[in-house]
Coordinates of C-alpha atoms and ligand atoms in Angstrom, one line a residue:
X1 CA -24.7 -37.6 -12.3
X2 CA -21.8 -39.2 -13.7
X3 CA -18.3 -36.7 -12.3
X4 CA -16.2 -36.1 -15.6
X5 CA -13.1 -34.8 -13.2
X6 CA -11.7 -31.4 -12.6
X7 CA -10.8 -29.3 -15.9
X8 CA -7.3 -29.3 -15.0
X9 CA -5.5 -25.5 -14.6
X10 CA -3.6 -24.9 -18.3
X11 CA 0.0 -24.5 -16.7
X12 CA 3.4 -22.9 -18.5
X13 CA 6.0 -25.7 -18.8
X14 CA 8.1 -26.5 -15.9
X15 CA 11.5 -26.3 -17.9
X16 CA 10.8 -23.0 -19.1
X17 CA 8.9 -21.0 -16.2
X18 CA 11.8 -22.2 -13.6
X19 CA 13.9 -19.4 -15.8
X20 CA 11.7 -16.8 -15.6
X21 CA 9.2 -14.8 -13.4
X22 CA 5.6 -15.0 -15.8
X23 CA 2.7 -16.7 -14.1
X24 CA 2.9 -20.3 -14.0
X25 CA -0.7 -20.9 -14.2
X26 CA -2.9 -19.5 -17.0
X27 CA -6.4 -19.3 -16.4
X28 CA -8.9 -20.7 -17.8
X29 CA -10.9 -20.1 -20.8
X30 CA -14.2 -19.6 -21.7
X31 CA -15.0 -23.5 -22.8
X32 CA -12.9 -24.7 -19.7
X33 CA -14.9 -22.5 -17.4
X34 CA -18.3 -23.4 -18.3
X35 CA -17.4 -27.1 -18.3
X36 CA -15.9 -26.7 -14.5
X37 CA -19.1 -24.9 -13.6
X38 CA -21.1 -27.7 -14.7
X39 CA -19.5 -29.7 -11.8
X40 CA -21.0 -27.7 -8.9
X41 CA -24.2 -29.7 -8.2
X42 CA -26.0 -26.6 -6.8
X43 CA -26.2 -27.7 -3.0
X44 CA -29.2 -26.6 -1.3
X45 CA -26.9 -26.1 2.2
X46 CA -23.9 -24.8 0.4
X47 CA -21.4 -26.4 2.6
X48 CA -18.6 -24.6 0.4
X49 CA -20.0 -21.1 1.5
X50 CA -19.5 -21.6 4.9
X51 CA -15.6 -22.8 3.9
X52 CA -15.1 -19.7 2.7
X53 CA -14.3 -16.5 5.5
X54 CA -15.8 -13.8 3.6
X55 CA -19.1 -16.0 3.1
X56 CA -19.2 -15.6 -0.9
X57 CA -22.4 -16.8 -3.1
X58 CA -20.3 -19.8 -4.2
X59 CA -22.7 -21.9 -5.9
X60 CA -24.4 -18.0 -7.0
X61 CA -21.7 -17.2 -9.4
X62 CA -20.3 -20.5 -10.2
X63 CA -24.2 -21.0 -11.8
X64 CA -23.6 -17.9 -14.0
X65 CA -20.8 -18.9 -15.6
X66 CA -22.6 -22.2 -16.3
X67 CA -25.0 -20.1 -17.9
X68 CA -22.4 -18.0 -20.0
X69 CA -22.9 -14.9 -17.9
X70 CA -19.2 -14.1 -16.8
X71 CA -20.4 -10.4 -15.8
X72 CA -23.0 -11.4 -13.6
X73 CA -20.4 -13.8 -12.0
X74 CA -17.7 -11.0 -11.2
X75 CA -21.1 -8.8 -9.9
X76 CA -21.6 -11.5 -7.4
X77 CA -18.2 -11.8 -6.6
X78 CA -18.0 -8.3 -5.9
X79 CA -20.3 -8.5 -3.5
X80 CA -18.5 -10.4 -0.8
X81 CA -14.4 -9.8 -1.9
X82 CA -12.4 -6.7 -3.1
X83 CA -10.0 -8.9 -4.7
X84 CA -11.4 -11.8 -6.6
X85 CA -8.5 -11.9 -8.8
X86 CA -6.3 -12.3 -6.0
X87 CA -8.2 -14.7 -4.0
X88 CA -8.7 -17.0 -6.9
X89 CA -4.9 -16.9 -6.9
X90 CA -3.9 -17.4 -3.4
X91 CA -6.6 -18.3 -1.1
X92 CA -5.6 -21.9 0.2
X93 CA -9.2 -22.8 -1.0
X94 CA -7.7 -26.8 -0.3
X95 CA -8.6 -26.2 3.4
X96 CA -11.5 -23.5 2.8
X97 CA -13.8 -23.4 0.4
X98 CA -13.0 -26.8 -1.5
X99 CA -12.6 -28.6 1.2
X100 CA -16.5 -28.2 2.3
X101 CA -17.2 -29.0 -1.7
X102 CA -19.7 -32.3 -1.9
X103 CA -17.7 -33.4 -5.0
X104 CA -14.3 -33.8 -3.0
X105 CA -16.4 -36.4 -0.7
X106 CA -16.0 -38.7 -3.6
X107 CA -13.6 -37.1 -6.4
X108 CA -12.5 -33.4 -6.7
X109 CA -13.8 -30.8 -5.4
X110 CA -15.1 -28.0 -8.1
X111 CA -12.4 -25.8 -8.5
X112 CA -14.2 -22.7 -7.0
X113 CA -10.8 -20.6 -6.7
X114 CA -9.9 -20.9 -10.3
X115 CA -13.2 -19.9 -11.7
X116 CA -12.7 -16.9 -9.5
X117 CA -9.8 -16.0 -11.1
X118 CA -11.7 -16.7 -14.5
X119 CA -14.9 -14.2 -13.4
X120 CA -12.4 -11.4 -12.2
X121 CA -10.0 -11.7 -15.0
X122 CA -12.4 -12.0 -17.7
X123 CA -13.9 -9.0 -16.5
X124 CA -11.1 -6.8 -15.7
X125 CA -9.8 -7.5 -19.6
X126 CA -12.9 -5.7 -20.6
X127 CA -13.3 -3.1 -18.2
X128 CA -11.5 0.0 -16.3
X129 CA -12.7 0.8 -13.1
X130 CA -14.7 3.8 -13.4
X131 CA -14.5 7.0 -11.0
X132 CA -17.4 6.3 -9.1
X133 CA -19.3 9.4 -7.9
X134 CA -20.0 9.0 -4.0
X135 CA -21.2 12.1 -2.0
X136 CA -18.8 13.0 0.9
X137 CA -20.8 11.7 4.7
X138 CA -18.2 14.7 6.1
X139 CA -15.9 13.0 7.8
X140 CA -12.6 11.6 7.3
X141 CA -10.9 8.3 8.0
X142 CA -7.2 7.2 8.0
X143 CA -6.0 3.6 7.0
X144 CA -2.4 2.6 8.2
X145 CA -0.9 0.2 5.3
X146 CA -1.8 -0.8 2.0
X147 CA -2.0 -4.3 2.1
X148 CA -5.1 -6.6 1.6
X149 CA -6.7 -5.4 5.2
X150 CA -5.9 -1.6 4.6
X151 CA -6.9 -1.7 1.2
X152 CA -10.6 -3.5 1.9
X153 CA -11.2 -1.4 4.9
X154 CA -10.5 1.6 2.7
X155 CA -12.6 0.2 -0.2
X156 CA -15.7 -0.3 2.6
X157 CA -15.9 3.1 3.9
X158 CA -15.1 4.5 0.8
X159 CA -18.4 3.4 -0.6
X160 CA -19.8 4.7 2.3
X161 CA -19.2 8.4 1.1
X162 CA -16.3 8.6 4.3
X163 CA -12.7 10.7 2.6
X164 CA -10.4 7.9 3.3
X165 CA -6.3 8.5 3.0
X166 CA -4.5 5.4 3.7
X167 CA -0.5 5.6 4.4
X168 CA 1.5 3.1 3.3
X169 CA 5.2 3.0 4.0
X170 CA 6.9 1.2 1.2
X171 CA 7.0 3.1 -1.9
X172 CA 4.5 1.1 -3.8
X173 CA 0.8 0.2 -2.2
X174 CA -0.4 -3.8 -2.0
X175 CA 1.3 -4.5 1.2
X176 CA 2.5 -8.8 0.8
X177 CA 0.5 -8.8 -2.6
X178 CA 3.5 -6.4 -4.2
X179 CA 6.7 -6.8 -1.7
X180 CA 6.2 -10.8 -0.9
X181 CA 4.4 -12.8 -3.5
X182 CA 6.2 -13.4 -6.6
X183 CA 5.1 -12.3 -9.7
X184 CA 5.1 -16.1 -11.2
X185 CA 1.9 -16.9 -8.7
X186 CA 0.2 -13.4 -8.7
X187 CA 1.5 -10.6 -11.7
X188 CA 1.2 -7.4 -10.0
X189 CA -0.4 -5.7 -12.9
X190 CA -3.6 -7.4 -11.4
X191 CA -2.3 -6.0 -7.6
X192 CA -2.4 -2.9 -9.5
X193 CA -5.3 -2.9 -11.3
X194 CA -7.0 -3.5 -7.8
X195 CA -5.7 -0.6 -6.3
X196 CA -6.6 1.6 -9.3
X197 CA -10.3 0.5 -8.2
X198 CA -9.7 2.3 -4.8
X199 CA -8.5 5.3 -6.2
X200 CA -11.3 5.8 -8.7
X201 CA -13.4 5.3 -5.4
X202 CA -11.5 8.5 -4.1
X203 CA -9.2 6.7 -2.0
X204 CA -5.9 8.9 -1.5
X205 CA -2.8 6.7 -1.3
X206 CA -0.3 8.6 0.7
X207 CA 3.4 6.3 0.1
X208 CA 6.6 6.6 2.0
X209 CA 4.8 7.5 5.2
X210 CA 5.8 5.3 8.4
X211 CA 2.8 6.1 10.8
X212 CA 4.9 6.5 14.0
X213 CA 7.7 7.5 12.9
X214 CA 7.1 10.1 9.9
X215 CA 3.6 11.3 11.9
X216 CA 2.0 9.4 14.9
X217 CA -1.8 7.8 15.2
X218 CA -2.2 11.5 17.5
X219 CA -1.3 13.5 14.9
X220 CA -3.5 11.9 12.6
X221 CA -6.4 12.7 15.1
X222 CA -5.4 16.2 15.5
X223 CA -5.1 16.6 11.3
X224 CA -9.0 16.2 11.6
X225 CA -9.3 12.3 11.0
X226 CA -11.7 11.2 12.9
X227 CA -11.3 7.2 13.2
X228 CA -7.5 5.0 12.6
X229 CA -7.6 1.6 10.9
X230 CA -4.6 -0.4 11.3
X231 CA -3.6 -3.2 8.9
X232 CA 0.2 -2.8 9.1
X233 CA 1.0 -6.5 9.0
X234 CA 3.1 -8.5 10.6
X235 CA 6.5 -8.2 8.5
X236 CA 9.0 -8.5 11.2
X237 CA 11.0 -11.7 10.6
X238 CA 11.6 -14.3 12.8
X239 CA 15.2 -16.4 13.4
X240 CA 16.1 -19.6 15.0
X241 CA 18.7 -18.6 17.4
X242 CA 21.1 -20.9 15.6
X243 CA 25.0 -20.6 15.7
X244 CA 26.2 -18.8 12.4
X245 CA 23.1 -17.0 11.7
X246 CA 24.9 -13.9 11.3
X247 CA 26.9 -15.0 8.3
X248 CA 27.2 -13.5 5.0
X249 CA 24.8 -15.8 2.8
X250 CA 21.7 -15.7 5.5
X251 CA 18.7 -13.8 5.0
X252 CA 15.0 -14.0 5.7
X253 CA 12.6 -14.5 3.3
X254 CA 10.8 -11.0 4.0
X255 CA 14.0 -8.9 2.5
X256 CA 15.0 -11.5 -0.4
X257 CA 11.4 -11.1 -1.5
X258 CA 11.2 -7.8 -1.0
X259 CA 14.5 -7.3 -3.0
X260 CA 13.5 -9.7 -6.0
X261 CA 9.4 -8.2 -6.0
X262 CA 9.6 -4.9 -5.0
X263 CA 13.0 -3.3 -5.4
X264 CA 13.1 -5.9 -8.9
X265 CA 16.4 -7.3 -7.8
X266 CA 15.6 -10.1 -10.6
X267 CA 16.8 -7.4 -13.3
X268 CA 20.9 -7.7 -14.2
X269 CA 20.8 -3.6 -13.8
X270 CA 18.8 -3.7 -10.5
X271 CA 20.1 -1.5 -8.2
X272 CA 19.5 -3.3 -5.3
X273 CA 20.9 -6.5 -5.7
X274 CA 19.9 -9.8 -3.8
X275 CA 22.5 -12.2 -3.3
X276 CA 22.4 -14.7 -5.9
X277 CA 23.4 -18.0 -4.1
X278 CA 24.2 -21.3 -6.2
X279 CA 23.1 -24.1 -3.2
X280 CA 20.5 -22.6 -1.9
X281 CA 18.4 -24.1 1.6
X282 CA 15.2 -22.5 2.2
X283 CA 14.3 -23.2 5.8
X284 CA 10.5 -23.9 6.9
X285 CA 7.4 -25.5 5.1
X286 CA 4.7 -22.0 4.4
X287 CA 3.9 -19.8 1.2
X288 CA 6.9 -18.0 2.0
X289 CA 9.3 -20.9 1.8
X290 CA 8.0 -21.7 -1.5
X291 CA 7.9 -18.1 -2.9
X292 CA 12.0 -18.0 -1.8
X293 CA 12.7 -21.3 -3.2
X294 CA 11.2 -20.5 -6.5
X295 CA 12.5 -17.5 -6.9
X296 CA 16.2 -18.5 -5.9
X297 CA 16.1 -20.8 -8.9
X298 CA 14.3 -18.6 -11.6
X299 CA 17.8 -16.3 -10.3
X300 CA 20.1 -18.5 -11.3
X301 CA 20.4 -21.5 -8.5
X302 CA 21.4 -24.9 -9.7
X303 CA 19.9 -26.5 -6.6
X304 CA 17.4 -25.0 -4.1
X305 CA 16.1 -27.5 -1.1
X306 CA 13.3 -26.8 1.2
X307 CA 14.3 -27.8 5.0
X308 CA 11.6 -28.4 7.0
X309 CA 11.2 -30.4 10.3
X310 CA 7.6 -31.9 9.6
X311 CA 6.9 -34.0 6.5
X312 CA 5.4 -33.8 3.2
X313 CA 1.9 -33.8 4.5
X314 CA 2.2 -31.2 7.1
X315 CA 3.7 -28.5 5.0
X316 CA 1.6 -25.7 5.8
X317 CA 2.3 -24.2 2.4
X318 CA -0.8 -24.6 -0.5
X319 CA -1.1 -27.8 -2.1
X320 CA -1.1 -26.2 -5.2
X321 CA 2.3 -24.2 -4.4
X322 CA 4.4 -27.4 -3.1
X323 CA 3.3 -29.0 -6.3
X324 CA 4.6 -27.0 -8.5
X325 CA 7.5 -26.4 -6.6
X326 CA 8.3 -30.3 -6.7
X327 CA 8.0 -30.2 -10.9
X328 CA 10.5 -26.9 -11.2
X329 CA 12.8 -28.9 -9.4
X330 CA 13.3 -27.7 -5.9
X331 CA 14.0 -30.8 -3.3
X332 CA 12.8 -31.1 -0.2
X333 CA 14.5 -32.3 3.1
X334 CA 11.4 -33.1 5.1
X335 CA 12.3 -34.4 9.1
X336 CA 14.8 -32.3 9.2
X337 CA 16.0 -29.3 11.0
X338 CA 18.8 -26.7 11.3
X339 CA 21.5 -27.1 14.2
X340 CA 24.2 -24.7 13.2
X341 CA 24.9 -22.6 9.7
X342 CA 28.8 -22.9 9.0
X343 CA 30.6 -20.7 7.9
X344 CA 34.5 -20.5 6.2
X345 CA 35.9 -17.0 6.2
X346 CA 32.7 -14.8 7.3
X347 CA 30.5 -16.4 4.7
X348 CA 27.8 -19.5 4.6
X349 CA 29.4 -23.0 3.3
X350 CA 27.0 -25.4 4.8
X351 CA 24.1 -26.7 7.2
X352 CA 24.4 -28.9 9.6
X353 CA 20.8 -30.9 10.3
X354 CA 19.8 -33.4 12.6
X355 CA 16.8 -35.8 10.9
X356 CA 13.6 -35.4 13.1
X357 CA 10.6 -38.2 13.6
X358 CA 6.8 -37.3 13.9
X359 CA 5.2 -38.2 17.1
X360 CA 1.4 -38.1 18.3
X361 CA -1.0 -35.9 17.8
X362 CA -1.8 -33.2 19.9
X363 CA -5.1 -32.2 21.1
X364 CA -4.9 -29.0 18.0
X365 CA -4.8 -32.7 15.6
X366 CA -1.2 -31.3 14.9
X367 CA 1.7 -34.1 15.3
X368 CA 4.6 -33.2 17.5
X369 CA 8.2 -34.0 16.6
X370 CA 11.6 -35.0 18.1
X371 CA 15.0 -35.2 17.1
X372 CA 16.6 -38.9 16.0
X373 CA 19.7 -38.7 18.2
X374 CA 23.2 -39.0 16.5
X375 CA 21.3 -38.5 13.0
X376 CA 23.5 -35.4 12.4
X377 CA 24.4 -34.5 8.6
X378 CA 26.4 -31.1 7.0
X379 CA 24.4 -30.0 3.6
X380 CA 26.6 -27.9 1.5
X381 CA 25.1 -24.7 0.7
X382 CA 26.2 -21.3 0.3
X383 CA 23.0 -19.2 1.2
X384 CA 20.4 -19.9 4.0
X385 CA 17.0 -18.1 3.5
X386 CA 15.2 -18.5 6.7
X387 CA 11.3 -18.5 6.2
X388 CA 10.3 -19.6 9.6
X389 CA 7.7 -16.9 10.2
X390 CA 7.0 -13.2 11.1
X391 CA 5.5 -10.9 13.7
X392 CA 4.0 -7.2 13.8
X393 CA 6.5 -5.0 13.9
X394 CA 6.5 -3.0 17.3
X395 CA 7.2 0.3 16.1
X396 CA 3.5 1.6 15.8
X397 CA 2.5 0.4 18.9
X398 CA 5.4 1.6 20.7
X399 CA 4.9 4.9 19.3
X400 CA 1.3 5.0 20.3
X401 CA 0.2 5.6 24.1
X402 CA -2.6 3.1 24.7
X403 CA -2.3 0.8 21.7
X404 CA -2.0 -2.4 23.6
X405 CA 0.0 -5.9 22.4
X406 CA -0.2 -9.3 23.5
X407 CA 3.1 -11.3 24.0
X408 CA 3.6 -12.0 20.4
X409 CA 3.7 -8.1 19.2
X410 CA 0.0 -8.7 18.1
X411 CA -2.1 -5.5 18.1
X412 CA -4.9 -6.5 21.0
X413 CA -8.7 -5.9 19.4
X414 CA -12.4 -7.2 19.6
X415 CA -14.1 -9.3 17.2
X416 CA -15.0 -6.1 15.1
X417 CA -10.9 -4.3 15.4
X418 CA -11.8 -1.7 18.2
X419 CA -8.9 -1.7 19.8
X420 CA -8.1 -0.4 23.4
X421 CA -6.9 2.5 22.3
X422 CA -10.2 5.2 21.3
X423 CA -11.4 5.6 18.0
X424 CA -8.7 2.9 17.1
X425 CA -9.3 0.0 14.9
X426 CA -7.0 -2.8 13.7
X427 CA -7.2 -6.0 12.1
X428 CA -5.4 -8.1 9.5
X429 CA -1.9 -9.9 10.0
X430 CA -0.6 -7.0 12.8
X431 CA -4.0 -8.4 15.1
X432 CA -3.9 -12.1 14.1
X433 CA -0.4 -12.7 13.4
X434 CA 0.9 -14.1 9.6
X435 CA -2.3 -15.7 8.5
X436 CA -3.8 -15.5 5.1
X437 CA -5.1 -12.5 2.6
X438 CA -8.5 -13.0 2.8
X439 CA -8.6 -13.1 6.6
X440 CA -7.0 -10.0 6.2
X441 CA -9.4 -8.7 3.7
X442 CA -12.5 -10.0 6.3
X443 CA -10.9 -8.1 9.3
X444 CA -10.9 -4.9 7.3
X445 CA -14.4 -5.0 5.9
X446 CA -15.9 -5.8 9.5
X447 CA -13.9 -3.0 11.0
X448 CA -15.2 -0.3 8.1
X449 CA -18.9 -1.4 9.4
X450 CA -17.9 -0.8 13.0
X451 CA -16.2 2.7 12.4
X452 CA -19.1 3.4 10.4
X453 CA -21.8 2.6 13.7
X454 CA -18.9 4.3 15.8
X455 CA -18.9 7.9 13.5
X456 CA -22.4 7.9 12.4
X457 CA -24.4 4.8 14.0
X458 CA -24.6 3.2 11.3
X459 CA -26.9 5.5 9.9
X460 CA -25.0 4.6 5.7
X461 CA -26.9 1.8 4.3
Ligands
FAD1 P1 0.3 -6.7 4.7 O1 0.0 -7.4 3.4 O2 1.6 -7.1 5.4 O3 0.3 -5.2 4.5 C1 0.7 -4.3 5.5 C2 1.1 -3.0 4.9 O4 1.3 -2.0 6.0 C3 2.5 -3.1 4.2 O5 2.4 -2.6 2.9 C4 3.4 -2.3 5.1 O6 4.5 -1.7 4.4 C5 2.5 -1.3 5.7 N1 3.0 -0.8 7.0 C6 3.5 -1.5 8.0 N2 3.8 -0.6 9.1 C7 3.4 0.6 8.7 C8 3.5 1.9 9.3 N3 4.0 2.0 10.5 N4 3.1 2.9 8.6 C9 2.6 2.8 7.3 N5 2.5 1.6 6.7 C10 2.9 0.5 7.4 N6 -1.7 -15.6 2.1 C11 -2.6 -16.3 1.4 O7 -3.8 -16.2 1.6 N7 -2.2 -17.0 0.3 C12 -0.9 -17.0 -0.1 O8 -0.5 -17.7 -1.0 C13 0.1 -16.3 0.7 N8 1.4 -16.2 0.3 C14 2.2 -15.4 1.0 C15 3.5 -15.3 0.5 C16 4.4 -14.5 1.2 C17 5.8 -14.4 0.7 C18 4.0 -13.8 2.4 C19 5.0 -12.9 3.1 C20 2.7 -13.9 2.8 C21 1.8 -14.7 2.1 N9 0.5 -14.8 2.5 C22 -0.4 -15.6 1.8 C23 0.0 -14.1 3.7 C24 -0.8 -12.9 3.3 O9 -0.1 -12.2 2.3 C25 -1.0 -12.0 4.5 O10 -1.7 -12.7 5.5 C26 -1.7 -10.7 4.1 O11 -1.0 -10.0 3.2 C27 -2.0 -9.8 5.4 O12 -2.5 -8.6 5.0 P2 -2.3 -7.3 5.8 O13 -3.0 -6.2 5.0 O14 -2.7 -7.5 7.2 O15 -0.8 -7.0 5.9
SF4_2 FE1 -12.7 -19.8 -1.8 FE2 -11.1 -17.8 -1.1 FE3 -12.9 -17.4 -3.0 FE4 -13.7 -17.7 -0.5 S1 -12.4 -16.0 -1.3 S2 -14.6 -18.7 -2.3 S3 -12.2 -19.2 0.3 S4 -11.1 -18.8 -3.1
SF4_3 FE1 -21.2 -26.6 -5.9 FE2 -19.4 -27.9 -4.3 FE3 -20.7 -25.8 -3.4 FE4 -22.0 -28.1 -3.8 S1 -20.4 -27.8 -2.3 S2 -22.7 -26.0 -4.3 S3 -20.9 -28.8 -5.6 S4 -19.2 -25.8 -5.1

């Protein structure tokens, strides 16, 4: 059959989002829905499901919104994901799900992450999630963090009829989903709305409790809990090592974001400012990058630059992200990296950068880099946002005898989150490092089942 093309994503004008902090994308409707749905050609092996990590029906509810049936879509959806509205958002589906799609050997692939934001959103408009009446199994499970991982592991057992209290440190639960992506690629009334679900499940959401510090993984067990998922993330910044990277004018991306999302730093009253530069270098290539860059400019930058050492087509950010970064203006300085921030006076003034060439492959496919000699250049900027990646941060594992690390800070566990550490479980960014939300979401679900052989083998069906 003759492909008609992709129904593009209806998107908010460039010249008017870069000013402000709505979504950029607006979702599909009902007439563009059905018409993308018509794309999928049903696959008998459904190459696209095994793209995807948490293994979703794809063809299953793309065919029943083809048929008109958006509820039975989000029921199939809710199946396999917590978060539907989310991971139809920010899943990089580019190397997952769409890039198994048959129609992308040819053309474009069906756009299976959009119509999952079109399932969960057009069911959440119509419904509230209801207090769901689960008989307690009589015994009682604690969650560190409220981020993706937390929050799926708690959702699991929670269905399973275990009392669930997950503490979350920040003030406000969603873990990245509230405190690191902007709310012009993911509003958090739909964060909320998700952990509304958990609550109605009986999910108690203790906030402003750092587990090793405020009460320790011990003291949980001796408060009567009888099993400890971890899914504290890995939020702990990472720096270059550069010359002038303590200057006024350099942050990491982790604290600007947290700033503009979480502490709404964007607001003239805030009271917790952000530094609002006016040349603004964002330095790396991920999702983080271009959440900082974007957001520098909707707070006022006149120019923002992404510097990154690869080029274009290694930016590890998704496809979807970079592009409509490019449109709201933001430059990139690809081959290029960071010697030395300067500084006049205790505060940032420019960058100096040496251009860098792509070599060979290595045996990961990935293509090295080296530095063109005497290509030295001075950007002028006035703030430096480093976005360069993050680790776990050691303070739970420090604070807990036999949790054990790896070199990089990364919680040690199986393939199902036991760690060494008894009646222990983690998973999510603290075991795997910075990764993505539905890896997280995957780690917690398959730890749930585990605690649930561990405390009651298996016995909940
Ligand atoms: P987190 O989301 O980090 O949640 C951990 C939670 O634990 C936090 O709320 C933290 O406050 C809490 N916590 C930590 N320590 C303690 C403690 N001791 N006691 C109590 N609570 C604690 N992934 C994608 O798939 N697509 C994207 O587009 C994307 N964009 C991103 C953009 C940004 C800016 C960032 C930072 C990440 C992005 N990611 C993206 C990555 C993704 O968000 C993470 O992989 C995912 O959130 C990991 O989930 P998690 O639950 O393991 O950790
Ligand atoms: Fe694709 Fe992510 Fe949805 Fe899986 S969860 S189908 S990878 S968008
Ligand atoms: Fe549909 Fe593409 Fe999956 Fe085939 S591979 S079932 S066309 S989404």
């Amino acid at each position: 059959m003759k492909d008609s093309g992709r129904v593009p994503m209806p998107l908010r004008d460039p010249a008017l989002r870069r000013g402000d902090f709505q979504e950029v994308s607006l979702g599909y409707g009902p007439q563009e829905a059905r018409r993308e749905a018509a794309r999928c050609l049903k696959c008998k092996n459904r190459p696209c499901v095994d793209g995807c990590p948490v293994g979703i029906d794809i063809p299953g509810f793309i065919a029943r919104i083809a048929e008109g049936d958006d509820d039975g879509a989000f029921e199939t959806l809710s199946r396999y994901t917590a978060l539907p509205a989310v991971c139809g958002r920010v899943c990089p589906q580019e190397k997952q799900c769409e890039q198994r799609c048959v129609r992308g050997i040819k053309g474009e692939p069906v756009a299976i992450g959009h119509l999952e934001r079109y399932a969960a959103d057009t069911w959440q408009r119509k419904n509230y999630p209801a207090a769901a009446e689960i008989g307690w199994n009589g015994h009682r499970v604690a969650v560190v963090g409220a981020g993706p991982s937390g929050i799926s592991a708690a959702g699991e057992l929670a269905r399973m009829g275990y009392q669930v209290t997950v503490f979350e440190a920040l003030h406000a639960p969603g873990g990245v989903l509230t405190y690191g992506i902007p709310e012009f690629r993911l509003p958090k009334a739909v964060v909320r709305r998700e952990v509304e679900a958990l609550e109605k499940l009986g999910v108690e959401i203790a906030c402003n409790i750092v587990i090793g510090r405020t009460i320790t993984v011990d003291e949980l067990f001796e408060d009567g809990y009888e099993a400890v998922y971890i899914g504290s993330g890995a939020g702990l910044p990472r720096f270059m090592g550069i010359p002038g990277e303590g200057l006024n004018g350099v942050l990491s991306a982790n604290e600007y974001l947290t700033r503009v999302n979480l502490m709404g730093a964007w607001r003239e009253d805030s009271a917790t400012p952000v530094l609002r530069g006016h040349r603004v270098a964002v330095v790396g290539g991920g999702n983080v990058a271009m959440d900082a860059a974007r957001s520098a400019l909707r707070l006022g930058a006149q120019e923002v630059a992404i510097v990154y050492r690869r080029g274009m087509e290694e930016l590890p950010a998704r496809l979807e992200e970079v592009r409509h970064a490019e449109e709201e203006g933001i430059r990139f300085h690809t081959l290029c990296a960071p010697l030395e921030i300067l500084g006049d006076k205790g505060w940032v003034r420019g960058l100096r950068c040496v251009r860098m060439q792509l070599g060979e492959p290595d045996e990961s496919g990935r293509r090295g880099f080296s530095r063109i000699e005497g290509s030295e250049f001075e950007m002028p900027v006035d703030t430096v946002i480093m976005a360069i990646g993050t680790d776990p941060n050691p303070l739970l594992p420090r604070r807990t005898q036999g949790l054990e690390t790896d070199s990089r800070g990364r919680i040690i566990a199986d393939e199902n989150g036991l760690t060494r550490k008894g009646r222990v479980w983690a998973g999510g960014d603290a075991v795997t490092g910075a990764a993505t939300v539905i890896l997280a979401m995957g780690a917690g679900k398959a730890a749930a089942v585990d605690i649930d052989r561990a405390l009651q083998g298996g016995k909940t069906p």
